[in-house]
Amino acid sequence: MKTCKFMFIRPVLRALQTLTMSDKYNIAFVLGGPGAGKGTQCSKIVEEFGYVHLSAGDLLREERAKLGSEFGELIEGHIKNGTIVPVEITCSLLERAMKDSKKNEFLIDGFPRNQDNLEGWNKQMGDKVNLKFVLFFECPLNVCTQRCLDRGAAGSGRADDNMESLKKRFNTYMTATMPIIEHYESLDLVRKIDATQSPDEVFEEVKKLFT
Ligand code: C5P
Ligand code: MG
C-alpha cells in the first residue's frame, strides 16, 4: 500500500518540471570577435529555424538613436571606445525585446561580453531562461579586421568600423569576452564554429547544431 501512495509522485514531479521548462525562454548566446559573422549567421538561422534574433549591439544603437534617451550619450561613448555598456541597460533592452516579441526562442547576439554582463544577466534573467548553448564563431583577427573595414567602406554607417575603434574593440574582445567564453567552455556549453569560410560554408556547420 505504501508504494502505491508514492507511485504518483514521480509523474507529478515530471509534469511540473516540463511545465516550468516550457515557461522559460529558450536561448542561445552568440559570441565571436567583431566581424566574425555573428549577425550574418543569425539571419540565416532565423530564416531556417525560426528563432528571434536579438543583437545587443543593435538594441544599444537603437536606444542611442531614440530622441530623449537618457542613455544616448553614455551608449555613444562606449560604442566609439569599444567598451561595454553597463549591464543594467543592455539586459533591460534584451528583456523588453524578448517580452515584446511574444516568442520563446532567441538568439542573443553579442552578449554576454564581459563579467558585468554575465553577472547582471544571471541575476536578472538566470531563472527565466534555458540556455541551450553558446555559439562561438572563431575567426582570426586579420580576417575580422578586413571584414569590418570592408563593411565600413561599403557604408555600414557604424561609428566603430574604423581602425581606431577596431583596435579598442579587439582589445575588449580579448581581455573581457574571451574569459566569458572560457567560463562557458568549462560548463561544456560552447559550440565552436570556424568562421573564416564564406557565409554559406559557415552556415553548413551551424545548421548541424539546430537540426
Ligand atoms: O556586437 P556589436 O559589434 O554590434 O557591438 C557594438 C558595440 O556595442 C560594442 O563594441 C560595445 O560598445 C557595445 N556593446 C555593449 N555590450 C554588449 C554588446 C555591444 O556595450 N553586450
Ligand atoms: Mg552584429
PDB file of C-alpha atoms and ligand atoms in Angstrom:
ATOM      1  CA  MET A   1       0.000   0.000   0.000  1.00  0.00           C
ATOM      2  CA  LYS A   2       2.869   2.305   0.887  1.00  0.00           C
ATOM      3  CA  THR A   3       4.413   2.041  -2.601  1.00  0.00           C
ATOM      4  CA  CYS A   4       1.039   2.887  -4.072  1.00  0.00           C
ATOM      5  CA  LYS A   5       0.993   6.192  -2.249  1.00  0.00           C
ATOM      6  CA  PHE A   6       4.327   7.245  -3.733  1.00  0.00           C
ATOM      7  CA  MET A   7       3.737   5.930  -7.233  1.00  0.00           C
ATOM      8  CA  PHE A   8       2.079   9.217  -8.153  1.00  0.00           C
ATOM      9  CA  ILE A   9       4.917  11.461  -7.048  1.00  0.00           C
ATOM     10  CA  ARG A  10       7.285  10.846  -9.948  1.00  0.00           C
ATOM     11  CA  PRO A  11       4.865  11.624 -12.793  1.00  0.00           C
ATOM     12  CA  VAL A  12       3.641  14.684 -10.943  1.00  0.00           C
ATOM     13  CA  LEU A  13       7.203  15.925 -10.481  1.00  0.00           C
ATOM     14  CA  ARG A  14       7.976  15.243 -14.141  1.00  0.00           C
ATOM     15  CA  ALA A  15       4.880  17.141 -15.257  1.00  0.00           C
ATOM     16  CA  LEU A  16       5.816  20.052 -13.022  1.00  0.00           C
ATOM     17  CA  GLN A  17       9.348  20.092 -14.467  1.00  0.00           C
ATOM     18  CA  THR A  18       8.014  20.099 -18.042  1.00  0.00           C
ATOM     19  CA  LEU A  19       5.682  22.907 -17.123  1.00  0.00           C
ATOM     20  CA  THR A  20       8.452  25.086 -15.665  1.00  0.00           C
ATOM     21  CA  MET A  21      10.797  24.285 -18.601  1.00  0.00           C
ATOM     22  CA  SER A  22       8.199  25.397 -21.138  1.00  0.00           C
ATOM     23  CA  ASP A  23       7.622  28.564 -19.128  1.00  0.00           C
ATOM     24  CA  LYS A  24      11.202  29.554 -19.725  1.00  0.00           C
ATOM     25  CA  TYR A  25      12.677  31.255 -22.762  1.00  0.00           C
ATOM     26  CA  ASN A  26      14.981  29.022 -24.803  1.00  0.00           C
ATOM     27  CA  ILE A  27      18.080  30.917 -25.732  1.00  0.00           C
ATOM     28  CA  ALA A  28      21.454  30.542 -27.417  1.00  0.00           C
ATOM     29  CA  PHE A  29      24.132  33.157 -26.897  1.00  0.00           C
ATOM     30  CA  VAL A  30      26.134  34.062 -30.000  1.00  0.00           C
ATOM     31  CA  LEU A  31      29.691  35.261 -29.482  1.00  0.00           C
ATOM     32  CA  GLY A  32      32.788  35.950 -31.591  1.00  0.00           C
ATOM     33  CA  GLY A  33      35.042  38.896 -32.434  1.00  0.00           C
ATOM     34  CA  PRO A  34      33.856  41.979 -34.330  1.00  0.00           C
ATOM     35  CA  GLY A  35      33.320  40.894 -37.946  1.00  0.00           C
ATOM     36  CA  ALA A  36      33.232  37.154 -37.149  1.00  0.00           C
ATOM     37  CA  GLY A  37      29.833  36.956 -38.866  1.00  0.00           C
ATOM     38  CA  LYS A  38      27.500  36.732 -35.869  1.00  0.00           C
ATOM     39  CA  GLY A  39      24.779  38.882 -37.439  1.00  0.00           C
ATOM     40  CA  THR A  40      25.051  37.219 -40.858  1.00  0.00           C
ATOM     41  CA  GLN A  41      24.722  33.730 -39.405  1.00  0.00           C
ATOM     42  CA  CYS A  42      21.912  34.765 -37.059  1.00  0.00           C
ATOM     43  CA  SER A  43      19.868  35.997 -40.043  1.00  0.00           C
ATOM     44  CA  LYS A  44      20.298  32.613 -41.685  1.00  0.00           C
ATOM     45  CA  ILE A  45      19.288  30.768 -38.508  1.00  0.00           C
ATOM     46  CA  VAL A  46      16.174  32.962 -38.232  1.00  0.00           C
ATOM     47  CA  GLU A  47      15.240  32.154 -41.839  1.00  0.00           C
ATOM     48  CA  GLU A  48      15.684  28.427 -41.486  1.00  0.00           C
ATOM     49  CA  PHE A  49      14.856  27.693 -37.859  1.00  0.00           C
ATOM     50  CA  GLY A  50      12.526  30.485 -36.811  1.00  0.00           C
ATOM     51  CA  TYR A  51      14.412  31.912 -33.877  1.00  0.00           C
ATOM     52  CA  VAL A  52      14.149  35.574 -32.922  1.00  0.00           C
ATOM     53  CA  HIS A  53      17.465  37.371 -33.370  1.00  0.00           C
ATOM     54  CA  LEU A  54      18.313  39.951 -30.732  1.00  0.00           C
ATOM     55  CA  SER A  55      21.621  41.745 -31.202  1.00  0.00           C
ATOM     56  CA  ALA A  56      22.757  43.570 -28.071  1.00  0.00           C
ATOM     57  CA  GLY A  57      24.751  45.986 -30.262  1.00  0.00           C
ATOM     58  CA  ASP A  58      21.714  46.706 -32.476  1.00  0.00           C
ATOM     59  CA  LEU A  59      19.471  47.283 -29.442  1.00  0.00           C
ATOM     60  CA  LEU A  60      22.026  49.688 -27.988  1.00  0.00           C
ATOM     61  CA  ARG A  61      22.340  51.555 -31.316  1.00  0.00           C
ATOM     62  CA  GLU A  62      18.525  51.807 -31.468  1.00  0.00           C
ATOM     63  CA  GLU A  63      18.348  53.113 -27.924  1.00  0.00           C
ATOM     64  CA  ARG A  64      21.097  55.660 -28.673  1.00  0.00           C
ATOM     65  CA  ALA A  65      19.146  56.903 -31.697  1.00  0.00           C
ATOM     66  CA  LYS A  66      15.952  57.489 -29.689  1.00  0.00           C
ATOM     67  CA  LEU A  67      15.100  61.100 -29.135  1.00  0.00           C
ATOM     68  CA  GLY A  68      15.422  61.965 -25.490  1.00  0.00           C
ATOM     69  CA  SER A  69      17.001  58.689 -24.418  1.00  0.00           C
ATOM     70  CA  GLU A  70      18.693  59.337 -21.100  1.00  0.00           C
ATOM     71  CA  PHE A  71      21.383  56.791 -22.028  1.00  0.00           C
ATOM     72  CA  GLY A  72      22.151  58.092 -25.548  1.00  0.00           C
ATOM     73  CA  GLU A  73      25.410  59.817 -24.746  1.00  0.00           C
ATOM     74  CA  LEU A  74      26.676  57.087 -22.478  1.00  0.00           C
ATOM     75  CA  ILE A  75      25.993  54.439 -25.127  1.00  0.00           C
ATOM     76  CA  GLU A  76      27.636  56.563 -27.838  1.00  0.00           C
ATOM     77  CA  GLY A  77      30.801  56.902 -25.731  1.00  0.00           C
ATOM     78  CA  HIS A  78      31.047  53.161 -25.133  1.00  0.00           C
ATOM     79  CA  ILE A  79      30.437  52.265 -28.763  1.00  0.00           C
ATOM     80  CA  LYS A  80      33.124  54.672 -30.033  1.00  0.00           C
ATOM     81  CA  ASN A  81      35.584  53.340 -27.465  1.00  0.00           C
ATOM     82  CA  GLY A  82      34.681  49.700 -27.982  1.00  0.00           C
ATOM     83  CA  THR A  83      33.954  49.386 -24.269  1.00  0.00           C
ATOM     84  CA  ILE A  84      30.961  47.678 -22.693  1.00  0.00           C
ATOM     85  CA  VAL A  85      27.788  49.470 -21.616  1.00  0.00           C
ATOM     86  CA  PRO A  86      26.661  48.700 -18.016  1.00  0.00           C
ATOM     87  CA  VAL A  87      24.591  45.529 -17.931  1.00  0.00           C
ATOM     88  CA  GLU A  88      21.507  47.129 -16.357  1.00  0.00           C
ATOM     89  CA  ILE A  89      20.893  48.998 -19.625  1.00  0.00           C
ATOM     90  CA  THR A  90      21.666  46.153 -22.039  1.00  0.00           C
ATOM     91  CA  CYS A  91      19.871  43.476 -20.038  1.00  0.00           C
ATOM     92  CA  SER A  92      16.718  45.601 -19.742  1.00  0.00           C
ATOM     93  CA  LEU A  93      16.727  46.222 -23.504  1.00  0.00           C
ATOM     94  CA  LEU A  94      17.081  42.484 -24.116  1.00  0.00           C
ATOM     95  CA  GLU A  95      14.361  41.503 -21.652  1.00  0.00           C
ATOM     96  CA  ARG A  96      11.949  44.083 -23.060  1.00  0.00           C
ATOM     97  CA  ALA A  97      12.593  42.876 -26.622  1.00  0.00           C
ATOM     98  CA  MET A  98      12.037  39.274 -25.518  1.00  0.00           C
ATOM     99  CA  LYS A  99       8.742  40.127 -23.844  1.00  0.00           C
ATOM    100  CA  ASP A 100       7.547  42.299 -26.732  1.00  0.00           C
ATOM    101  CA  SER A 101       8.255  39.582 -29.294  1.00  0.00           C
ATOM    102  CA  LYS A 102       5.802  37.183 -27.595  1.00  0.00           C
ATOM    103  CA  LYS A 103       8.078  34.395 -28.840  1.00  0.00           C
ATOM    104  CA  ASN A 104      10.023  31.798 -26.949  1.00  0.00           C
ATOM    105  CA  GLU A 105      13.258  31.019 -28.820  1.00  0.00           C
ATOM    106  CA  PHE A 106      16.023  33.583 -29.053  1.00  0.00           C
ATOM    107  CA  LEU A 107      19.490  34.067 -30.437  1.00  0.00           C
ATOM    108  CA  ILE A 108      21.153  36.619 -28.206  1.00  0.00           C
ATOM    109  CA  ASP A 109      23.978  38.023 -30.282  1.00  0.00           C
ATOM    110  CA  GLY A 110      26.971  39.875 -28.823  1.00  0.00           C
ATOM    111  CA  PHE A 111      26.121  39.111 -25.222  1.00  0.00           C
ATOM    112  CA  PRO A 112      27.375  38.453 -22.531  1.00  0.00           C
ATOM    113  CA  ARG A 113      30.509  40.404 -23.436  1.00  0.00           C
ATOM    114  CA  ASN A 114      32.180  40.735 -20.028  1.00  0.00           C
ATOM    115  CA  GLN A 115      31.912  39.705 -16.379  1.00  0.00           C
ATOM    116  CA  ASP A 116      29.461  42.534 -15.616  1.00  0.00           C
ATOM    117  CA  ASN A 117      27.182  41.333 -18.470  1.00  0.00           C
ATOM    118  CA  LEU A 118      27.383  37.752 -17.228  1.00  0.00           C
ATOM    119  CA  GLU A 119      26.637  38.537 -13.590  1.00  0.00           C
ATOM    120  CA  GLY A 120      23.858  41.026 -14.372  1.00  0.00           C
ATOM    121  CA  TRP A 121      22.218  38.600 -16.767  1.00  0.00           C
ATOM    122  CA  ASN A 122      22.363  35.696 -14.324  1.00  0.00           C
ATOM    123  CA  LYS A 123      20.830  37.863 -11.641  1.00  0.00           C
ATOM    124  CA  GLN A 124      18.033  39.323 -13.769  1.00  0.00           C
ATOM    125  CA  MET A 125      17.353  36.501 -16.243  1.00  0.00           C
ATOM    126  CA  GLY A 126      19.003  33.351 -14.919  1.00  0.00           C
ATOM    127  CA  ASP A 127      15.755  31.825 -13.647  1.00  0.00           C
ATOM    128  CA  LYS A 128      13.747  32.839 -16.696  1.00  0.00           C
ATOM    129  CA  VAL A 129      15.813  31.146 -19.398  1.00  0.00           C
ATOM    130  CA  ASN A 130      17.016  27.790 -20.534  1.00  0.00           C
ATOM    131  CA  LEU A 131      20.470  28.313 -22.087  1.00  0.00           C
ATOM    132  CA  LYS A 132      20.850  25.718 -24.844  1.00  0.00           C
ATOM    133  CA  PHE A 133      24.416  26.566 -25.823  1.00  0.00           C
ATOM    134  CA  VAL A 134      26.863  29.326 -26.696  1.00  0.00           C
ATOM    135  CA  LEU A 135      27.555  29.556 -30.394  1.00  0.00           C
ATOM    136  CA  PHE A 136      31.138  30.755 -30.773  1.00  0.00           C
ATOM    137  CA  PHE A 137      32.345  31.996 -34.151  1.00  0.00           C
ATOM    138  CA  GLU A 138      36.099  31.679 -34.170  1.00  0.00           C
ATOM    139  CA  CYS A 139      37.880  33.932 -36.640  1.00  0.00           C
ATOM    140  CA  PRO A 140      41.472  35.284 -36.769  1.00  0.00           C
ATOM    141  CA  LEU A 141      41.989  38.945 -36.046  1.00  0.00           C
ATOM    142  CA  ASN A 142      43.269  39.836 -39.531  1.00  0.00           C
ATOM    143  CA  VAL A 143      40.167  38.357 -41.216  1.00  0.00           C
ATOM    144  CA  CYS A 144      37.836  40.112 -38.745  1.00  0.00           C
ATOM    145  CA  THR A 145      39.627  43.439 -39.239  1.00  0.00           C
ATOM    146  CA  GLN A 146      39.367  43.253 -43.016  1.00  0.00           C
ATOM    147  CA  ARG A 147      35.652  42.380 -42.867  1.00  0.00           C
ATOM    148  CA  CYS A 148      34.875  45.342 -40.586  1.00  0.00           C
ATOM    149  CA  LEU A 149      36.930  47.753 -42.703  1.00  0.00           C
ATOM    150  CA  ASP A 150      35.173  46.483 -45.858  1.00  0.00           C
ATOM    151  CA  ARG A 151      31.803  46.860 -44.094  1.00  0.00           C
ATOM    152  CA  GLY A 152      32.745  50.448 -43.149  1.00  0.00           C
ATOM    153  CA  ALA A 153      33.914  51.250 -46.699  1.00  0.00           C
ATOM    154  CA  ALA A 154      30.674  49.788 -48.082  1.00  0.00           C
ATOM    155  CA  GLY A 155      28.742  52.299 -45.968  1.00  0.00           C
ATOM    156  CA  SER A 156      27.718  50.432 -42.799  1.00  0.00           C
ATOM    157  CA  GLY A 157      27.302  53.860 -41.224  1.00  0.00           C
ATOM    158  CA  ARG A 158      28.711  52.467 -37.976  1.00  0.00           C
ATOM    159  CA  ALA A 159      30.791  54.811 -35.844  1.00  0.00           C
ATOM    160  CA  ASP A 160      33.100  51.932 -34.908  1.00  0.00           C
ATOM    161  CA  ASP A 161      34.002  50.255 -38.238  1.00  0.00           C
ATOM    162  CA  ASN A 162      37.290  52.173 -38.426  1.00  0.00           C
ATOM    163  CA  MET A 163      40.833  51.170 -37.480  1.00  0.00           C
ATOM    164  CA  GLU A 164      40.945  53.288 -34.335  1.00  0.00           C
ATOM    165  CA  SER A 165      37.719  51.882 -32.836  1.00  0.00           C
ATOM    166  CA  LEU A 166      38.507  48.383 -34.078  1.00  0.00           C
ATOM    167  CA  LYS A 167      41.742  48.230 -32.086  1.00  0.00           C
ATOM    168  CA  LYS A 168      39.761  49.035 -28.944  1.00  0.00           C
ATOM    169  CA  ARG A 169      37.002  46.573 -29.796  1.00  0.00           C
ATOM    170  CA  PHE A 170      39.539  43.775 -30.279  1.00  0.00           C
ATOM    171  CA  ASN A 171      41.199  44.665 -27.015  1.00  0.00           C
ATOM    172  CA  THR A 172      37.840  44.380 -25.213  1.00  0.00           C
ATOM    173  CA  TYR A 173      37.164  41.114 -27.008  1.00  0.00           C
ATOM    174  CA  MET A 174      40.474  39.552 -25.962  1.00  0.00           C
ATOM    175  CA  THR A 175      40.540  40.791 -22.389  1.00  0.00           C
ATOM    176  CA  ALA A 176      36.850  40.835 -21.393  1.00  0.00           C
ATOM    177  CA  THR A 177      34.915  38.488 -23.719  1.00  0.00           C
ATOM    178  CA  MET A 178      37.354  35.576 -24.069  1.00  0.00           C
ATOM    179  CA  PRO A 179      37.156  34.834 -20.310  1.00  0.00           C
ATOM    180  CA  ILE A 180      33.365  34.581 -20.657  1.00  0.00           C
ATOM    181  CA  ILE A 181      33.745  32.079 -23.493  1.00  0.00           C
ATOM    182  CA  GLU A 182      36.216  30.135 -21.328  1.00  0.00           C
ATOM    183  CA  HIS A 183      33.711  30.193 -18.483  1.00  0.00           C
ATOM    184  CA  TYR A 184      31.036  28.611 -20.698  1.00  0.00           C
ATOM    185  CA  GLU A 185      33.632  26.170 -22.067  1.00  0.00           C
ATOM    186  CA  SER A 186      34.182  24.939 -18.529  1.00  0.00           C
ATOM    187  CA  LEU A 187      30.416  24.264 -18.377  1.00  0.00           C
ATOM    188  CA  ASP A 188      30.657  22.383 -21.695  1.00  0.00           C
ATOM    189  CA  LEU A 189      28.205  24.791 -23.307  1.00  0.00           C
ATOM    190  CA  VAL A 190      30.375  26.202 -26.126  1.00  0.00           C
ATOM    191  CA  ARG A 191      29.822  25.080 -29.717  1.00  0.00           C
ATOM    192  CA  LYS A 192      32.778  26.372 -31.701  1.00  0.00           C
ATOM    193  CA  ILE A 193      32.463  27.128 -35.411  1.00  0.00           C
ATOM    194  CA  ASP A 194      35.274  28.006 -37.835  1.00  0.00           C
ATOM    195  CA  ALA A 195      34.064  31.364 -39.167  1.00  0.00           C
ATOM    196  CA  THR A 196      36.783  32.024 -41.765  1.00  0.00           C
ATOM    197  CA  GLN A 197      34.879  30.446 -44.666  1.00  0.00           C
ATOM    198  CA  SER A 198      32.136  32.025 -46.783  1.00  0.00           C
ATOM    199  CA  PRO A 199      28.764  32.666 -45.059  1.00  0.00           C
ATOM    200  CA  ASP A 200      27.153  29.667 -46.808  1.00  0.00           C
ATOM    201  CA  GLU A 201      30.002  27.342 -45.857  1.00  0.00           C
ATOM    202  CA  VAL A 202      29.894  28.514 -42.234  1.00  0.00           C
ATOM    203  CA  PHE A 203      26.127  28.015 -42.191  1.00  0.00           C
ATOM    204  CA  GLU A 204      26.529  24.372 -43.233  1.00  0.00           C
ATOM    205  CA  GLU A 205      28.323  23.841 -39.913  1.00  0.00           C
ATOM    206  CA  VAL A 206      25.870  25.979 -37.938  1.00  0.00           C
ATOM    207  CA  LYS A 207      22.888  24.020 -39.276  1.00  0.00           C
ATOM    208  CA  LYS A 208      24.124  20.835 -37.657  1.00  0.00           C
ATOM    209  CA  LEU A 209      23.618  22.386 -34.229  1.00  0.00           C
ATOM    210  CA  PHE A 210      19.988  23.246 -34.866  1.00  0.00           C
ATOM    211  CA  THR A 211      18.802  20.065 -36.567  1.00  0.00           C
TER     212      THR A 211
HETATM  213  O1  C5P B   1      28.080  43.476 -31.297  1.00  0.00           O
HETATM  214  P1  C5P B   1      28.416  44.803 -31.915  1.00  0.00           P
HETATM  215  O2  C5P B   1      29.731  44.758 -32.637  1.00  0.00           O
HETATM  216  O3  C5P B   1      27.314  45.349 -32.742  1.00  0.00           O
HETATM  217  O4  C5P B   1      28.598  45.811 -30.691  1.00  0.00           O
HETATM  218  C1  C5P B   1      28.953  47.149 -30.937  1.00  0.00           C
HETATM  219  C2  C5P B   1      29.268  47.842 -29.647  1.00  0.00           C
HETATM  220  O5  C5P B   1      28.114  47.871 -28.808  1.00  0.00           O
HETATM  221  C3  C5P B   1      30.354  47.189 -28.795  1.00  0.00           C
HETATM  222  O6  C5P B   1      31.647  47.492 -29.236  1.00  0.00           O
HETATM  223  C4  C5P B   1      30.041  47.819 -27.435  1.00  0.00           C
HETATM  224  O7  C5P B   1      30.497  49.133 -27.316  1.00  0.00           O
HETATM  225  C5  C5P B   1      28.509  47.829 -27.447  1.00  0.00           C
HETATM  226  N1  C5P B   1      28.002  46.598 -26.788  1.00  0.00           N
HETATM  227  C6  C5P B   1      27.965  46.558 -25.397  1.00  0.00           C
HETATM  228  N2  C5P B   1      27.515  45.450 -24.748  1.00  0.00           N
HETATM  229  C7  C5P B   1      27.134  44.360 -25.445  1.00  0.00           C
HETATM  230  C8  C5P B   1      27.160  44.372 -26.861  1.00  0.00           C
HETATM  231  C9  C5P B   1      27.595  45.515 -27.510  1.00  0.00           C
HETATM  232  O8  C5P B   1      28.329  47.542 -24.750  1.00  0.00           O
HETATM  233  N3  C5P B   1      26.752  43.261 -24.784  1.00  0.00           N
HETATM  234 MG    MG B   2      26.479  42.380 -35.085  1.00  0.00          MG
END
